[in-house]
GROMACS .gro file of C-alpha atoms in nm:
model
  195
    1MET     CA    1  -2.098   0.105  -0.500
    2GLU     CA    2  -2.150  -0.238  -0.418
    3PHE     CA    3  -1.870  -0.433  -0.288
    4GLN     CA    4  -1.832  -0.683  -0.556
    5ASP     CA    5  -1.777  -0.370  -0.806
    6VAL     CA    6  -1.469  -0.200  -0.608
    7VAL     CA    7  -1.360  -0.538  -0.592
    8ARG     CA    8  -1.398  -0.602  -0.979
    9ARG     CA    9  -1.331  -0.212  -1.094
   10ARG     CA   10  -1.008  -0.232  -0.871
   11ARG     CA   11  -0.675  -0.223  -1.073
   12MET     CA   12  -0.367  -0.014  -1.137
   13VAL     CA   13  -0.409   0.352  -1.281
   14ARG     CA   14  -0.112   0.459  -1.468
   15LYS     CA   15  -0.247   0.792  -1.608
   16PHE     CA   16  -0.405   1.082  -1.403
   17THR     CA   17  -0.614   1.412  -1.479
   18ASP     CA   18  -0.498   1.733  -1.336
   19GLU     CA   19  -0.844   1.742  -1.157
   20PRO     CA   20  -0.771   1.759  -0.751
   21VAL     CA   21  -0.853   1.497  -0.501
   22SER     CA   22  -1.105   1.659  -0.222
   23ASP     CA   23  -1.008   1.657   0.108
   24GLU     CA   24  -1.330   1.418   0.194
   25SER     CA   25  -1.201   1.162  -0.015
   26VAL     CA   26  -0.843   1.177   0.099
   27GLN     CA   27  -0.985   1.155   0.458
   28ARG     CA   28  -1.193   0.876   0.373
   29ILE     CA   29  -0.947   0.717   0.204
   30MET     CA   30  -0.694   0.695   0.511
   31ARG     CA   31  -0.953   0.616   0.778
   32ASN     CA   32  -1.010   0.313   0.605
   33ALA     CA   33  -0.658   0.239   0.598
   34VAL     CA   34  -0.610   0.219   0.961
   35ARG     CA   35  -0.910  -0.037   0.997
   36GLY     CA   36  -0.709  -0.303   0.851
   37PRO     CA   37  -0.605  -0.619   1.044
   38SER     CA   38  -0.315  -0.549   1.274
   39ALA     CA   39  -0.150  -0.885   1.472
   40GLY     CA   40  -0.221  -0.837   1.825
   41PHE     CA   41  -0.349  -0.505   1.770
   42SER     CA   42   0.007  -0.365   1.729
   43GLN     CA   43  -0.081  -0.125   1.459
   44GLY     CA   44   0.290  -0.084   1.374
   45GLN     CA   45   0.151   0.136   1.035
   46GLY     CA   46   0.239   0.476   0.953
   47PHE     CA   47   0.111   0.667   0.623
   48LEU     CA   48   0.283   0.943   0.474
   49VAL     CA   49   0.042   1.129   0.259
   50LEU     CA   50   0.201   1.383   0.022
   51GLN     CA   51   0.076   1.663  -0.154
   52GLY     CA   52   0.132   1.996  -0.330
   53GLU     CA   53   0.513   2.085  -0.248
   54ALA     CA   54   0.572   1.764  -0.030
   55LEU     CA   55   0.480   1.582  -0.310
   56ARG     CA   56   0.692   1.752  -0.581
   57ARG     CA   57   1.019   1.695  -0.322
   58LEU     CA   58   0.948   1.331  -0.346
   59THR     CA   59   0.931   1.316  -0.738
   60GLU     CA   60   1.222   1.527  -0.782
   61LYS     CA   61   1.419   1.421  -0.543
   62PHE     CA   62   1.409   1.033  -0.496
   63GLU     CA   63   1.366   0.761  -0.765
   64TRP     CA   64   1.002   0.711  -0.900
   65TRP     CA   65   0.903   0.350  -1.015
   66GLY     CA   66   0.567   0.470  -1.086
   67GLY     CA   67   0.607   0.543  -1.424
   68GLU     CA   68   0.594   0.910  -1.554
   69ASP     CA   69   0.273   0.930  -1.598
   70ALA     CA   70   0.181   0.837  -1.227
   71LYS     CA   71   0.388   1.150  -1.125
   72LYS     CA   72   0.084   1.368  -1.227
   73ALA     CA   73  -0.122   1.213  -0.944
   74PRO     CA   74  -0.207   1.467  -0.718
   75VAL     CA   75  -0.197   1.249  -0.389
   76VAL     CA   76   0.050   0.991  -0.323
   77VAL     CA   77   0.032   0.763   0.004
   78ILE     CA   78   0.350   0.631   0.133
   79PRO     CA   79   0.261   0.288   0.353
   80PHE     CA   80   0.538   0.233   0.626
   81SER     CA   81   0.594  -0.063   0.844
   82ALA     CA   82   0.723  -0.071   1.196
   83LYS     CA   83   0.877  -0.455   1.246
   84ASP     CA   84   0.997  -0.278   1.614
   85VAL     CA   85   0.655  -0.167   1.701
   86TYR     CA   86   0.531  -0.560   1.632
   87LEU     CA   87   0.858  -0.710   1.845
   88ASP     CA   88   0.736  -0.488   2.157
   89ARG     CA   89   0.391  -0.545   2.146
   90TYR     CA   90   0.447  -0.963   2.122
   91ALA     CA   91   0.699  -0.909   2.439
   92GLN     CA   92   0.418  -0.760   2.645
   93ALA     CA   93   0.271  -0.995   2.929
   94ASP     CA   94  -0.055  -1.095   2.749
   95LYS     CA   95   0.210  -1.224   2.440
   96GLY     CA   96   0.490  -1.327   2.644
   97TRP     CA   97   0.776  -1.335   2.378
   98THR     CA   98   0.995  -1.157   2.557
   99ASP     CA   99   1.331  -1.212   2.424
  100ARG     CA  100   1.167  -1.004   2.106
  101SER     CA  101   1.297  -1.269   1.820
  102GLU     CA  102   1.224  -1.278   1.522
  103ASP     CA  103   1.217  -1.630   1.461
  104HIS     CA  104   0.863  -1.652   1.628
  105TRP     CA  105   0.743  -1.484   1.320
  106PRO     CA  106   0.706  -1.740   1.036
  107VAL     CA  107   0.608  -1.419   0.799
  108PRO     CA  108   0.725  -1.071   0.885
  109TYR     CA  109   0.310  -0.955   1.001
  110TRP     CA  110   0.448  -0.593   1.005
  111ASP     CA  111   0.492  -0.597   0.623
  112ILE     CA  112   0.163  -0.833   0.533
  113ASP     CA  113  -0.078  -0.606   0.765
  114THR     CA  114   0.076  -0.317   0.587
  115GLY     CA  115   0.023  -0.467   0.273
  116MET     CA  116  -0.346  -0.517   0.380
  117ALA     CA  117  -0.424  -0.150   0.491
  118SER     CA  118  -0.268  -0.078   0.115
  119LEU     CA  119  -0.549  -0.304  -0.003
  120LEU     CA  120  -0.797  -0.099   0.167
  121ILE     CA  121  -0.668   0.214   0.028
  122LEU     CA  122  -0.713   0.074  -0.326
  123GLN     CA  123  -1.037   0.004  -0.257
  124THR     CA  124  -1.138   0.294  -0.089
  125VAL     CA  125  -1.004   0.465  -0.419
  126VAL     CA  126  -1.248   0.274  -0.657
  127ASP     CA  127  -1.531   0.362  -0.413
  128GLU     CA  128  -1.444   0.721  -0.444
  129GLY     CA  129  -1.461   0.737  -0.819
  130LEU     CA  130  -1.089   0.742  -0.833
  131GLY     CA  131  -0.801   0.545  -0.961
  132ALA     CA  132  -0.442   0.446  -0.808
  133VAL     CA  133  -0.138   0.257  -0.853
  134PHE     CA  134   0.106   0.084  -0.570
  135PHE     CA  135   0.454   0.071  -0.710
  136GLY     CA  136   0.786  -0.012  -0.523
  137THR     CA  137   1.098   0.180  -0.365
  138ASN     CA  138   1.445   0.213  -0.428
  139ARG     CA  139   1.561   0.052  -0.045
  140ASP     CA  140   1.928   0.215  -0.123
  141GLU     CA  141   1.697   0.573  -0.091
  142TRP     CA  142   1.526   0.480   0.262
  143PRO     CA  143   1.732   0.660   0.476
  144ALA     CA  144   1.731   0.997   0.244
  145LEU     CA  145   1.333   0.948   0.230
  146ARG     CA  146   1.300   0.898   0.593
  147ALA     CA  147   1.544   1.206   0.638
  148GLU     CA  148   1.376   1.427   0.371
  149PHE     CA  149   1.019   1.384   0.564
  150GLY     CA  150   1.106   1.323   0.907
  151VAL     CA  151   0.995   0.976   0.940
  152PRO     CA  152   1.128   0.785   1.235
  153ASP     CA  153   1.399   0.503   1.128
  154ILE     CA  154   1.173   0.250   1.277
  155TYR     CA  155   0.995   0.282   0.950
  156SER     CA  156   0.998   0.136   0.644
  157PRO     CA  157   0.823   0.195   0.340
  158ILE     CA  158   0.668  -0.092   0.169
  159GLY     CA  159   0.584   0.070  -0.135
  160ILE     CA  160   0.412   0.413  -0.287
  161ILE     CA  161   0.035   0.440  -0.409
  162ALA     CA  162  -0.013   0.743  -0.613
  163ILE     CA  163  -0.369   0.849  -0.626
  164GLY     CA  164  -0.591   1.069  -0.847
  165HIS     CA  165  -0.863   1.113  -1.101
  166PRO     CA  166  -0.814   0.870  -1.394
  167ASP     CA  167  -0.744   0.956  -1.755
  168GLU     CA  168  -0.757   0.598  -1.905
  169SER     CA  169  -0.978   0.372  -1.925
  170GLY     CA  170  -0.944   0.004  -1.950
  171ILE     CA  171  -0.610  -0.158  -1.882
  172SER     CA  172  -0.291   0.060  -1.874
  173GLU     CA  173  -0.063   0.086  -2.229
  174GLY     CA  174   0.217  -0.143  -2.085
  175ALA     CA  175   0.039  -0.344  -1.768
  176SER     CA  176   0.092  -0.691  -1.735
  177PRO     CA  177  -0.263  -0.744  -1.728
  178ARG     CA  178  -0.232  -0.683  -2.137
  179THR     CA  179   0.056  -0.965  -2.199
  180ARG     CA  180  -0.071  -1.200  -1.947
  181LYS     CA  181  -0.415  -1.353  -1.914
  182ARG     CA  182  -0.527  -1.435  -1.540
  183VAL     CA  183  -0.469  -1.753  -1.424
  184PRO     CA  184  -0.785  -1.983  -1.434
  185PHE     CA  185  -0.985  -1.952  -1.072
  186ASP     CA  186  -0.968  -2.358  -1.030
  187GLU     CA  187  -0.571  -2.371  -1.050
  188VAL     CA  188  -0.509  -2.102  -0.802
  189VAL     CA  189  -0.816  -2.207  -0.592
  190HIS     CA  190  -0.782  -2.573  -0.394
  191TRP     CA  191  -1.048  -2.702  -0.199
  192ASN     CA  192  -1.007  -2.962   0.081
  193GLN     CA  193  -0.673  -3.102  -0.071
  194TRP     CA  194  -0.411  -2.922  -0.330
  195ALA     CA  195  -0.411  -3.202  -0.579
   0.00000   0.00000   0.00000
């Protein structure tokens, strides 16, 4: 698929068929995820791929913000960011922020880089002829989520991505693009000066 087609076709899919996702597709999706940008090449992301029994544990034990239809997805990826990995990396000699202070970071690049990796997942899903939806998590459940799946405490989930074969065409029922229009290009993109 051409890249522009991937960008145009990328949308949140909320209904999935029972058809399994091939191991080859899951491998390509995850290999692309780890190719995302990383400040200082810190590589402070982790990805938990859940299928089968592990996925059932997730949907049964934890709050699911993706909607009931998305529970049919045969694959879920939970992208995690690790702030301490970035703070440690930037305390190294070639970066020199030995105090490990978060004040050096105007925005949390650990979350931004993990978000970019998540977009690579969403784009690769489209390229594989699949669908996906990204949704949030309940912060109060993070400790239990880590404990259930053996995730080290330094990792924080930035969301959940459900992946599968779409069981819908067009925009999902109840999705915001059904009730809101895309902001016009010229109201979002500013050339040389904002106004």
